[in-house]
PDB file of C-alpha atoms in Angstrom:
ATOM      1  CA  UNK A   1      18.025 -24.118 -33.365  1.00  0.00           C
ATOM      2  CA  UNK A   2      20.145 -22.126 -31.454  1.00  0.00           C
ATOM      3  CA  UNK A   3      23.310 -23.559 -29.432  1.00  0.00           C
ATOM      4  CA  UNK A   4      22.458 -24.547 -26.019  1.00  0.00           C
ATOM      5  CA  UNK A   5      25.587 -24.084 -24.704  1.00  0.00           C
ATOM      6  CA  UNK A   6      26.982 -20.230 -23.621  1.00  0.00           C
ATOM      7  CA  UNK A   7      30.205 -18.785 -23.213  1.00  0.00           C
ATOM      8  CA  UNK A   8      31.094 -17.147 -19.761  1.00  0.00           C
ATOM      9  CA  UNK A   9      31.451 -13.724 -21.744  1.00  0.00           C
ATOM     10  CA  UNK A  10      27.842 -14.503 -22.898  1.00  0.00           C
ATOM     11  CA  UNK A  11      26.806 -15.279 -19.506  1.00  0.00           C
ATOM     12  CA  UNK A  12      28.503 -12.455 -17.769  1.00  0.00           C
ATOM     13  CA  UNK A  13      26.838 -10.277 -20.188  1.00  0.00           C
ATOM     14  CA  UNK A  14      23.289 -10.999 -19.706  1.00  0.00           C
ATOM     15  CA  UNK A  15      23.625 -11.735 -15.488  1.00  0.00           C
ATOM     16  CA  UNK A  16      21.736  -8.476 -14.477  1.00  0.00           C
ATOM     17  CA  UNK A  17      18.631  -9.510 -16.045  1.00  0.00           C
ATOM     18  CA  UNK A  18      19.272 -13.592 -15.196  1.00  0.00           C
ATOM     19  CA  UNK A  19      19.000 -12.765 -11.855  1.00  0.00           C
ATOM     20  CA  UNK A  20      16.113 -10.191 -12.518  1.00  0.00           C
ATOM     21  CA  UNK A  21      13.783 -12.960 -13.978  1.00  0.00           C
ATOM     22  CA  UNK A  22      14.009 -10.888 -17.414  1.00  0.00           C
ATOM     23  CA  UNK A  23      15.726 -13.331 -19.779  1.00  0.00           C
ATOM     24  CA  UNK A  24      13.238 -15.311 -22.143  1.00  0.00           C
ATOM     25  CA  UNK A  25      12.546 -18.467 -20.786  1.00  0.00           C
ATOM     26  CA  UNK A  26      14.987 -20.591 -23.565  1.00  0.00           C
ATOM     27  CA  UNK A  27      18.219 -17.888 -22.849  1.00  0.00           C
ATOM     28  CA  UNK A  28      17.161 -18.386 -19.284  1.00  0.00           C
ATOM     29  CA  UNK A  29      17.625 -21.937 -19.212  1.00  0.00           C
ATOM     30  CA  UNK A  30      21.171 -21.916 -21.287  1.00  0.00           C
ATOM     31  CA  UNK A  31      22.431 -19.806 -18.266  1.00  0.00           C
ATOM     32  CA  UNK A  32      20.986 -22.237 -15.928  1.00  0.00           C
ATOM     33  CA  UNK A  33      23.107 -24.965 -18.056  1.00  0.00           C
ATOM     34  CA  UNK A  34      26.074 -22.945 -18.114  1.00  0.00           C
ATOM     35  CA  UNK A  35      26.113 -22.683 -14.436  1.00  0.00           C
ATOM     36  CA  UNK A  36      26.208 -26.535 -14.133  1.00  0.00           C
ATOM     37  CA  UNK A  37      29.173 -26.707 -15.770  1.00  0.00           C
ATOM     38  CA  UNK A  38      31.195 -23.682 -14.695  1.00  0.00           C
ATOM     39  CA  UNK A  39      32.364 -23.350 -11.640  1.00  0.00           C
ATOM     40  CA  UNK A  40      34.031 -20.167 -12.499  1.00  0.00           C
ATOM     41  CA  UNK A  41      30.664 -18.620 -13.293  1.00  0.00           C
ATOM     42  CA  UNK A  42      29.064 -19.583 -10.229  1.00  0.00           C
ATOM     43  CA  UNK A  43      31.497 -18.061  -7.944  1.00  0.00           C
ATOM     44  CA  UNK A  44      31.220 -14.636 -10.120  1.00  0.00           C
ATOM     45  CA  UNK A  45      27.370 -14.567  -9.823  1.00  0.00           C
ATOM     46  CA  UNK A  46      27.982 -14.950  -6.224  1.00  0.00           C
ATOM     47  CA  UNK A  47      30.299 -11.965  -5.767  1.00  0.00           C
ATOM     48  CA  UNK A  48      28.005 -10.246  -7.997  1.00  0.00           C
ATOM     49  CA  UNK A  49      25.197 -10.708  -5.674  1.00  0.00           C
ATOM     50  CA  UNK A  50      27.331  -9.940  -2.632  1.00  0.00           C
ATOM     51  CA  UNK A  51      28.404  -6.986  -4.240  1.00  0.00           C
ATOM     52  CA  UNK A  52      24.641  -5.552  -4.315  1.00  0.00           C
ATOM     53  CA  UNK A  53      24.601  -6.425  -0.451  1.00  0.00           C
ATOM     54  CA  UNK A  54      27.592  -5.082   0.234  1.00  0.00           C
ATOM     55  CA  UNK A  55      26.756  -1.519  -1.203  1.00  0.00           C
ATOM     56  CA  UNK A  56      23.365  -1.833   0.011  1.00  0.00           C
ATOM     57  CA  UNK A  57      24.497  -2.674   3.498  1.00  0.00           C
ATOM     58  CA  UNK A  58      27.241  -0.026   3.555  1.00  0.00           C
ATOM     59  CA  UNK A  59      25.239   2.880   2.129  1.00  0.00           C
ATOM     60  CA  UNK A  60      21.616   2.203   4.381  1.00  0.00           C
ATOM     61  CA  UNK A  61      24.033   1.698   7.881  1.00  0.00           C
ATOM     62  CA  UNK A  62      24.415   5.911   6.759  1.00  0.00           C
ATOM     63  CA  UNK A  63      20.868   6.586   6.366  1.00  0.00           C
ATOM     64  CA  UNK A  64      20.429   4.552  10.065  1.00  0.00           C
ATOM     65  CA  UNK A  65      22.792   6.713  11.463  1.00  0.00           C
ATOM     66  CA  UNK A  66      21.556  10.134   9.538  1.00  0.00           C
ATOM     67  CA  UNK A  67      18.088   9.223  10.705  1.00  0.00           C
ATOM     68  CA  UNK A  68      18.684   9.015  14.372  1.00  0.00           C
ATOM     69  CA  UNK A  69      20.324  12.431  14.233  1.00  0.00           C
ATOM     70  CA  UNK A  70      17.668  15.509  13.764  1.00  0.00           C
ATOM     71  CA  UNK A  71      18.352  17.890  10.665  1.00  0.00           C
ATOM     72  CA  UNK A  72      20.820  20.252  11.856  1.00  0.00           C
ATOM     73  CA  UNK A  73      18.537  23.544  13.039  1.00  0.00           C
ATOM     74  CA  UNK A  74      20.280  25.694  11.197  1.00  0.00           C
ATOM     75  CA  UNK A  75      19.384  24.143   7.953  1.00  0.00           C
ATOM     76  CA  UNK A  76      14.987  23.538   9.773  1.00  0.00           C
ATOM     77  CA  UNK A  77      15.773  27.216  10.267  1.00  0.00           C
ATOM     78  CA  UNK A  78      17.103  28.266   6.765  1.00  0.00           C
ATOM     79  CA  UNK A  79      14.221  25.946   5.042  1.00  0.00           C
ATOM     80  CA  UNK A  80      11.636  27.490   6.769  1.00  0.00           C
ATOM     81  CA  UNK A  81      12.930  30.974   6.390  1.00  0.00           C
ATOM     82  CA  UNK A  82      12.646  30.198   2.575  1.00  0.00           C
ATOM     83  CA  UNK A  83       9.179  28.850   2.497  1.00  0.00           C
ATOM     84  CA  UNK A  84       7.185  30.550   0.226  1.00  0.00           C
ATOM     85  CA  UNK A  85       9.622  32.297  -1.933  1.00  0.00           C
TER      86      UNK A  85
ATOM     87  CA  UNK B   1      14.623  12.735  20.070  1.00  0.00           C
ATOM     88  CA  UNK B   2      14.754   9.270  20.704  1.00  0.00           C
ATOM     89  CA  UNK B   3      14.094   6.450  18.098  1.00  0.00           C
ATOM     90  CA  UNK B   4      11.002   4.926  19.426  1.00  0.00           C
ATOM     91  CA  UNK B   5       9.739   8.900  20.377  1.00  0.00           C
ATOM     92  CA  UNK B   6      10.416   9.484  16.192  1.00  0.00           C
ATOM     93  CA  UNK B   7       8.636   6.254  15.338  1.00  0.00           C
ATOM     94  CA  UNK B   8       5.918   7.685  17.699  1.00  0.00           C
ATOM     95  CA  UNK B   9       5.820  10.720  15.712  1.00  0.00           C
ATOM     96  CA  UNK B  10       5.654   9.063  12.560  1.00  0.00           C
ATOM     97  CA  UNK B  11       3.016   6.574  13.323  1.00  0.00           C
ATOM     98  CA  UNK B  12       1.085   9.341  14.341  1.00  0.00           C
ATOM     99  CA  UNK B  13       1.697  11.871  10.953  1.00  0.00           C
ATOM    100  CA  UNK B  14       1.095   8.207   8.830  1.00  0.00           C
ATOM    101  CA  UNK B  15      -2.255   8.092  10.626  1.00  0.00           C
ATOM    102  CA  UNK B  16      -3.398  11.194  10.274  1.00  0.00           C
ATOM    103  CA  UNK B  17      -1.786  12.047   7.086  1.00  0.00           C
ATOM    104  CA  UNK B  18      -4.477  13.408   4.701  1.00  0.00           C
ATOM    105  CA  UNK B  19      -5.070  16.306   7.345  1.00  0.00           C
ATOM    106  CA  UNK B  20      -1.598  16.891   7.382  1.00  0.00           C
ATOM    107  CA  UNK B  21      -1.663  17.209   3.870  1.00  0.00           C
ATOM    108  CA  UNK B  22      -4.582  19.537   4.253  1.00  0.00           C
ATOM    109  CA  UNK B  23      -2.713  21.858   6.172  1.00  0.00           C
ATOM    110  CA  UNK B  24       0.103  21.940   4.632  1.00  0.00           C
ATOM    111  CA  UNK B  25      -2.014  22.381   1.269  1.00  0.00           C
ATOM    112  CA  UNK B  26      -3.904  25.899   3.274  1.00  0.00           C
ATOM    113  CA  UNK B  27      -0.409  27.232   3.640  1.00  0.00           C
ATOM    114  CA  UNK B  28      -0.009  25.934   7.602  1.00  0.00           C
ATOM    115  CA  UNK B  29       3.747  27.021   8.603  1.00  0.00           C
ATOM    116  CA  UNK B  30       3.435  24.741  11.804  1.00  0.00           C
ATOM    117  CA  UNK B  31       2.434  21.316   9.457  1.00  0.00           C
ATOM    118  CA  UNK B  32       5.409  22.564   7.083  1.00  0.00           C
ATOM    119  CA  UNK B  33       7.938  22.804  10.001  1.00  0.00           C
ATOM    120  CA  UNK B  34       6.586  19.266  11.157  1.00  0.00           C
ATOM    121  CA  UNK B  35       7.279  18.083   7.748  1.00  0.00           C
ATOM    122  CA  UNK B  36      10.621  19.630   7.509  1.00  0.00           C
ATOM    123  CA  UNK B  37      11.669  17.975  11.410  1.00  0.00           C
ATOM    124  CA  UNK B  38      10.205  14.659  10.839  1.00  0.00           C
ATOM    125  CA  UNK B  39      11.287  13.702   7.574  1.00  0.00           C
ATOM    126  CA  UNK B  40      14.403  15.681   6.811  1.00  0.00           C
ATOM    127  CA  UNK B  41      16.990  13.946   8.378  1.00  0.00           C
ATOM    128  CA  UNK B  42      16.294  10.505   6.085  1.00  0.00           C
ATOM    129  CA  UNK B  43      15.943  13.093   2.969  1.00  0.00           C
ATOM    130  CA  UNK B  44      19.214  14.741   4.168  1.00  0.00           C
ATOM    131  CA  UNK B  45      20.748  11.075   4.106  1.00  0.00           C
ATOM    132  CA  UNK B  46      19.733  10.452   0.762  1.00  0.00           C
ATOM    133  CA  UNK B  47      21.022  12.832  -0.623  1.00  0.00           C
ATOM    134  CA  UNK B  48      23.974  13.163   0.937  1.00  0.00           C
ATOM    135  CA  UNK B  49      24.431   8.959  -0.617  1.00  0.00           C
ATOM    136  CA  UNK B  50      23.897  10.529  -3.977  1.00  0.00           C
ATOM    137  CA  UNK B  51      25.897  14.063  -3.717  1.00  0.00           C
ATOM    138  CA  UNK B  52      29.242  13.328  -1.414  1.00  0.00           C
ATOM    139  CA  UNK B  53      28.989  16.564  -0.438  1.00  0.00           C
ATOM    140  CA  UNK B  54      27.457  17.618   2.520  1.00  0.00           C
ATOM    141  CA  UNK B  55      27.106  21.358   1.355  1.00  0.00           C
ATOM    142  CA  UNK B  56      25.419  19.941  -2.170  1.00  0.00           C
ATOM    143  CA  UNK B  57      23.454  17.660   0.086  1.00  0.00           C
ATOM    144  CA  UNK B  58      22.485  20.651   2.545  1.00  0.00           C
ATOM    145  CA  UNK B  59      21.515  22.522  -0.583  1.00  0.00           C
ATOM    146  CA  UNK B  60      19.508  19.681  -2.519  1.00  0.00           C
ATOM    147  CA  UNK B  61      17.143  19.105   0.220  1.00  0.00           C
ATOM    148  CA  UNK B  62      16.615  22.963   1.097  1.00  0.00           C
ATOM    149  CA  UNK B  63      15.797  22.693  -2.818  1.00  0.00           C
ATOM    150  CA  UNK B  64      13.824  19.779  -1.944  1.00  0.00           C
ATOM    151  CA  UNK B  65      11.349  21.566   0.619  1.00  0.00           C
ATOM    152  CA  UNK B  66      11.040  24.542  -1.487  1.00  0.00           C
ATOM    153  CA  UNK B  67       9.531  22.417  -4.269  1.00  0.00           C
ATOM    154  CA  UNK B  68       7.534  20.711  -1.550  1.00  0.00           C
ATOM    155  CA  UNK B  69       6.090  24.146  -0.823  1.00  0.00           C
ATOM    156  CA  UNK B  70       5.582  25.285  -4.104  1.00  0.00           C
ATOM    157  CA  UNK B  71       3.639  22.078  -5.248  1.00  0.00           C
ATOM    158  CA  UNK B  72       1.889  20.422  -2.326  1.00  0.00           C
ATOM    159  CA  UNK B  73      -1.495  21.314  -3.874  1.00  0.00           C
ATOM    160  CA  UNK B  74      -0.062  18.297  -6.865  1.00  0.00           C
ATOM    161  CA  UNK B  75      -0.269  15.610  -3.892  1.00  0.00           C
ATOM    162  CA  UNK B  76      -2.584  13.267  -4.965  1.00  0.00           C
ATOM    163  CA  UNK B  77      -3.096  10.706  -2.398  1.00  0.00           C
ATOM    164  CA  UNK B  78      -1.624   8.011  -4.927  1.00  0.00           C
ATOM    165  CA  UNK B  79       1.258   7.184  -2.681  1.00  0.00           C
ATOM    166  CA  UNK B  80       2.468   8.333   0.534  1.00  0.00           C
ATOM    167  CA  UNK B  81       3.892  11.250   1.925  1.00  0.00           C
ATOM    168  CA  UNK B  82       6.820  10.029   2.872  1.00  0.00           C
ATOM    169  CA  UNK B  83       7.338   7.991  -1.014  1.00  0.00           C
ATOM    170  CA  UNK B  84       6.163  11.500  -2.433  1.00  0.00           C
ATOM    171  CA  UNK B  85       8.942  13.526  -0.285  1.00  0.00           C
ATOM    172  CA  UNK B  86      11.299  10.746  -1.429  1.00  0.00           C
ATOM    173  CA  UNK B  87      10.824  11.182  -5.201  1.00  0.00           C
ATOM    174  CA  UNK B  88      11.418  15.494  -4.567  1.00  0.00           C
ATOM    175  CA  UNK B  89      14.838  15.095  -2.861  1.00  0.00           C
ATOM    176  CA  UNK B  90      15.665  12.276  -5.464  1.00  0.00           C
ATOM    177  CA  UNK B  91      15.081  14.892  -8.339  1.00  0.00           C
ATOM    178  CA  UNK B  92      16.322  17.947  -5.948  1.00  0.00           C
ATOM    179  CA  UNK B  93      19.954  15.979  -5.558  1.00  0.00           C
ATOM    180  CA  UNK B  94      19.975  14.814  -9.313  1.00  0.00           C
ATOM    181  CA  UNK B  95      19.084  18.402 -10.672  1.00  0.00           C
ATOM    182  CA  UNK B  96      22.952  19.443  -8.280  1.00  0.00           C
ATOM    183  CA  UNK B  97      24.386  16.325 -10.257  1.00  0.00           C
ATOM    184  CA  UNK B  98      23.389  17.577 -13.861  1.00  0.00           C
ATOM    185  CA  UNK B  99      24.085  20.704 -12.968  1.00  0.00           C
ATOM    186  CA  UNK B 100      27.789  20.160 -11.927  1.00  0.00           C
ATOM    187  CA  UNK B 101      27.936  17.154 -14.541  1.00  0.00           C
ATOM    188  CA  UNK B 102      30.700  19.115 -16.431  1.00  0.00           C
ATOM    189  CA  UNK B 103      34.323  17.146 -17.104  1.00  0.00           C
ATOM    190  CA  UNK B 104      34.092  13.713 -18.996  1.00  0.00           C
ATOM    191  CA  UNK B 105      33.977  10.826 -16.736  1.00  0.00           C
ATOM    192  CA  UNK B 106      36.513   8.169 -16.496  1.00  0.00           C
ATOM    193  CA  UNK B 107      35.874   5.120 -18.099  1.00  0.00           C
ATOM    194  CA  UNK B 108      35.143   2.041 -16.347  1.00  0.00           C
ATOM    195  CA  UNK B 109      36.388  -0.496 -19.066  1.00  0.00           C
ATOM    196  CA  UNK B 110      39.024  -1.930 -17.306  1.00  0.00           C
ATOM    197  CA  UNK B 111      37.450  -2.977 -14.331  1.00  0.00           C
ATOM    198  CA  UNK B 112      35.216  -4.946 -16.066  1.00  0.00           C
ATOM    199  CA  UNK B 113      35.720  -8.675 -16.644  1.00  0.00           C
ATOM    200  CA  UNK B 114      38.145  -9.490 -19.285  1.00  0.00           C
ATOM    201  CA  UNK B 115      37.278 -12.476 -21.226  1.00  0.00           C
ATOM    202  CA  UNK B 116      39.790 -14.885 -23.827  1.00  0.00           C
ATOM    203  CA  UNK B 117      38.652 -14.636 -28.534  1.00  0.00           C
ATOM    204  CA  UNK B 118      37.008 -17.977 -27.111  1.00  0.00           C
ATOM    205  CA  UNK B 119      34.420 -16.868 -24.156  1.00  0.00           C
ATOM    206  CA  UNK B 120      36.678 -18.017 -20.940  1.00  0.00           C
ATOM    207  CA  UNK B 121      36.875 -15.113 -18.760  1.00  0.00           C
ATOM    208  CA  UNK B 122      40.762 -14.305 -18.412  1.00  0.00           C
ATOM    209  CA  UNK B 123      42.034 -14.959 -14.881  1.00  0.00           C
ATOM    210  CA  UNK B 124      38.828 -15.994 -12.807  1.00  0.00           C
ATOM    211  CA  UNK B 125      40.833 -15.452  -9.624  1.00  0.00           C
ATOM    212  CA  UNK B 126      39.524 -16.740  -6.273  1.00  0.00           C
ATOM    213  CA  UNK B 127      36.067 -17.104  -5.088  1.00  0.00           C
ATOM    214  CA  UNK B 128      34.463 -15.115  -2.217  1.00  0.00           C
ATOM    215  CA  UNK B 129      35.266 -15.905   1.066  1.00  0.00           C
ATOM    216  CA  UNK B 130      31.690 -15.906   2.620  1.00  0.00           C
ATOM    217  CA  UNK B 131      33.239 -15.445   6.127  1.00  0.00           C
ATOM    218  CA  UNK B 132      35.291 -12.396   5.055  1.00  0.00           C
ATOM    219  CA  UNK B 133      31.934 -11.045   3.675  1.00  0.00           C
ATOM    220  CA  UNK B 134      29.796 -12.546   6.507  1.00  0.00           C
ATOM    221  CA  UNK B 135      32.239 -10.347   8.614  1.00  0.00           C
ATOM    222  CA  UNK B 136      32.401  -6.817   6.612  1.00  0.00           C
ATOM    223  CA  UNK B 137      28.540  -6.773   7.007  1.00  0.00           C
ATOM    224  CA  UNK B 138      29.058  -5.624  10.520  1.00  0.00           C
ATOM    225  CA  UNK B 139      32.372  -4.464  10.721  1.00  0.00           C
ATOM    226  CA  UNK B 140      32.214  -0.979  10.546  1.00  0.00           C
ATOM    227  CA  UNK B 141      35.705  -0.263   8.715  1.00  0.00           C
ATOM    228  CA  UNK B 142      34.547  -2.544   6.204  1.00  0.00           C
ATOM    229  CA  UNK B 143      31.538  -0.774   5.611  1.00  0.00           C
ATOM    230  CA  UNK B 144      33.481   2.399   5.097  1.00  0.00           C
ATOM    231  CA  UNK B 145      36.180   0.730   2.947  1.00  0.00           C
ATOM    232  CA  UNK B 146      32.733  -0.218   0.418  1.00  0.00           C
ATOM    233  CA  UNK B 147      31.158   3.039   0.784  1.00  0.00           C
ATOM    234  CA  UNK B 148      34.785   4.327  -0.519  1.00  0.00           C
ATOM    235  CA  UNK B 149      34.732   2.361  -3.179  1.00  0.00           C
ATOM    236  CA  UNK B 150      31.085   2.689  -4.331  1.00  0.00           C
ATOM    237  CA  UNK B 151      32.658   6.706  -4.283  1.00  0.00           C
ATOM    238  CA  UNK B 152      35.461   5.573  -6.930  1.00  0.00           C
ATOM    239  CA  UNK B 153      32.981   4.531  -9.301  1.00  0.00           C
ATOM    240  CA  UNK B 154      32.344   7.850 -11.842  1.00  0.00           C
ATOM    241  CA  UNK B 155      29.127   9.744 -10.757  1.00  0.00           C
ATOM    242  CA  UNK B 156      26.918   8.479 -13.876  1.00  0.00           C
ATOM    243  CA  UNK B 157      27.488   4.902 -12.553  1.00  0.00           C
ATOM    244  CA  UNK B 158      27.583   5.647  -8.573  1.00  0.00           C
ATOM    245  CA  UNK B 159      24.402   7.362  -9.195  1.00  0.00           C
ATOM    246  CA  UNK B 160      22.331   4.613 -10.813  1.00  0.00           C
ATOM    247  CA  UNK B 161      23.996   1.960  -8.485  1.00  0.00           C
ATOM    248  CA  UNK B 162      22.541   4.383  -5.099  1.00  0.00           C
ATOM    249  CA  UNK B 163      19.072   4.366  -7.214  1.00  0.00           C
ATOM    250  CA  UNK B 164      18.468   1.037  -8.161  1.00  0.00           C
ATOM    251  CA  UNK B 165      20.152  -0.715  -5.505  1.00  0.00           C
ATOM    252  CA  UNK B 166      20.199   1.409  -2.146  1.00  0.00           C
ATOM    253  CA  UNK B 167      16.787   3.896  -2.977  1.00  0.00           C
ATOM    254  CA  UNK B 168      15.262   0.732  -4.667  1.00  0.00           C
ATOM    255  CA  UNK B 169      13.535   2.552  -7.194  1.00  0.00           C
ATOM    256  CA  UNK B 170      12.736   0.028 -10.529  1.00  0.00           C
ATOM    257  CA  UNK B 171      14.321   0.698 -13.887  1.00  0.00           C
ATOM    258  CA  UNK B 172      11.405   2.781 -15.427  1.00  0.00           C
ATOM    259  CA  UNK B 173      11.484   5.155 -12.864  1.00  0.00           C
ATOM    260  CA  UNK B 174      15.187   5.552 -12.632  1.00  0.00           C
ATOM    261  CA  UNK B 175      14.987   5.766 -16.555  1.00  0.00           C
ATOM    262  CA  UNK B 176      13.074   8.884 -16.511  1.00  0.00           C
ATOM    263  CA  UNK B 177      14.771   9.970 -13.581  1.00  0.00           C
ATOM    264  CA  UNK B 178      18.251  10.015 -15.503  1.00  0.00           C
ATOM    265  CA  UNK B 179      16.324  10.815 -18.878  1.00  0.00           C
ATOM    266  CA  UNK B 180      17.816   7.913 -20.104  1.00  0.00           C
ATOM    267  CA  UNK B 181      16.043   4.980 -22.239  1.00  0.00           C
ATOM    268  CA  UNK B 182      15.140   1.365 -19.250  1.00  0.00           C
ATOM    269  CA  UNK B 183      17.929  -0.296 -21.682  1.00  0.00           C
ATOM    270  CA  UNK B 184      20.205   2.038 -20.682  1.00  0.00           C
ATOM    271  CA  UNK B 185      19.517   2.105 -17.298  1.00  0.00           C
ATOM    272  CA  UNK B 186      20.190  -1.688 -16.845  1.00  0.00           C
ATOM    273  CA  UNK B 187      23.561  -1.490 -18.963  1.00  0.00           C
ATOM    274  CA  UNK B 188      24.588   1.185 -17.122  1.00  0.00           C
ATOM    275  CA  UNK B 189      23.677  -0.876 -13.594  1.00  0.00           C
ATOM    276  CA  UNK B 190      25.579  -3.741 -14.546  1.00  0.00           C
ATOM    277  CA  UNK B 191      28.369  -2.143 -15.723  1.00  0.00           C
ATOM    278  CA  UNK B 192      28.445  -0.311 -12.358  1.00  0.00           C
ATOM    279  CA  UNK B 193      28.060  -3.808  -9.982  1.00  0.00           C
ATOM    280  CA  UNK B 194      30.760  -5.130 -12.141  1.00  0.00           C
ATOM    281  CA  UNK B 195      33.162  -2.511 -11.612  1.00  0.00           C
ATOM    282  CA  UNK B 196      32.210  -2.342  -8.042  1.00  0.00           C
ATOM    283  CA  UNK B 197      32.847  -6.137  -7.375  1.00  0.00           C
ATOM    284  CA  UNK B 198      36.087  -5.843  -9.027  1.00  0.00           C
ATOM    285  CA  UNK B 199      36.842  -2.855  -6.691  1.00  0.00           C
ATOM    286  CA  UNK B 200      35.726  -5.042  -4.102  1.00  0.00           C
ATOM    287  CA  UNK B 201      37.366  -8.982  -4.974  1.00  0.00           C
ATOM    288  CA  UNK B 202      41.061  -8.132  -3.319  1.00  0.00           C
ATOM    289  CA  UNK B 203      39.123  -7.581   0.147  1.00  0.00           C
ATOM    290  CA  UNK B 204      36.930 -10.310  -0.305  1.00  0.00           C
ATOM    291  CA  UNK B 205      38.879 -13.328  -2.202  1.00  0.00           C
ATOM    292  CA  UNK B 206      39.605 -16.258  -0.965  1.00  0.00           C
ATOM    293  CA  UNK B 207      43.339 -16.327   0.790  1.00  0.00           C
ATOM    294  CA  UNK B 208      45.191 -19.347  -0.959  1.00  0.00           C
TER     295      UNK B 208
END
């Protein structure tokens, strides 16, 4: 029977897919347990997850702002120009 | 054109998008040049968020519609236009990226966590302030300062970071995107949040 009890290196190491749902069920619940008694942990999954926001956030306000501007003409008129070849 | 005119636009081109296709499948410059006005600004965006580059970007989605042209007739009605045109400029701005892919990349190791022989990660540090972050979601020098930093990460790991997490495509199809293996996407995604937050945690921590 495997320990029931991870390190925060073990923890750290599988987060990605502990917060994706992708751990099997018993690794799953030993992160679950480690989070109860590391408070250390808890606050790094949160920045992790803030972190995903963050770039998320930052990187889509661009795509807001590109999307309210039209493609510059000259490049409608160069793309056009090349259709076909 | 203003936003609610483009949404206009679009609601009518999602409505009526199989004859759109048809035209543009007989060769129809006028449903092309639609095409290239109504959705080229948002492929222009992407791939400027992959490239950096606004000439590579320029480039990527002229590439981009030139594919479109050449393989409209493979449009299959499976998924929409717009998630079709999406997947082109995706490949378009990742064919610029392998193809100027040509100096090592710097490794990442040390902003990764660092952790004691025992498992203990080796100075924790502060938590996150949630009203620090709370307030960089709509400040917009703080949304600069993490676009900057998402731009410090090498490209290998910028790129799968703007795939996964911004173009929210799922790890198969970023695998054979990259040409990668899924396990390597998802080491190479973590690796790539972790370095971020650390690029991120002096802006964010807690002030003691």
């Amino acid at each position: 029977m495997s320990d029931p009890m991870i390190s925060c290196q073990e923890f750290i190491r599988t987060l990605a897919d502990f917060l994706a749902g992708e751990l099997p069920k018993d690794q799953h619940e030993r992160g679950e347990l480690h989070l109860k008694i590391c408070p250390y942990c808890v606050d790094y999954l949160k920045s992790y997850q803030l972190t995903i926001k963050l770039g998320a956030e930052a990187m889509r306000e661009e795509e807001e702002n590109a999307e309210s501007a039209e493609l510059p003409e000259g490049l409608v008129e160069v793309i056009l120009a090349g259709k076909g070849r | 054109m203003t936003d609610k005119a483009a949404l206009g636009v679009v609601s009518a081109i999602c409505a009526d998008e199989a004859a759109l296709v048809a035209r543009l499948r007989a060769g129809d410059d006028d449903a092309f040049a639609d095409v290239v006005r109504t959705f080229g600004g948002r492929m222009l965006a992407v791939t400027r968020r992959m490239l950096r580059n606004e000439e590579d970007a320029r480039d990527a989605v002229q590439d981009a519609f030139a594919s479109v042209a050449r393989s409209v007739a493979t449009f299959d009605h499976s998924c929409r236009l717009a998630t079709w045109l999406h997947r082109i400029v995706v490949n378009a701005a990742l064919m610029k990226i392998r193809r100027r892919r040509r100096k090592p990349e710097d490794s990442i190791d040390e902003l990764m966590p660092r952790f004691y022989a025992d498992g203990h990660r080796i100075d924790p540090g502060p938590a996150w302030d949630d009203s620090l972050v709370e307030k960089a979601m709509v400040s917009a020098d703080s949304r600069e300062l993490v676009r900057r930093a998402i731009d410090r990460l090498p490209e290998s790991y910028r790129t799968v970071i703007v795939l996964r997490d911004i173009e929210d495509l799922d790890t198969e199809e970023t695998a054979r995107l990259l040409e990668i293996t899924p396990s390597a996407v998802k080491v190479r995604l973590h690796r790539a949040r972790q370095a971020l937050r650390t690029l991120l945690d002096p802006h964010f921590r807690e002030r003691r």
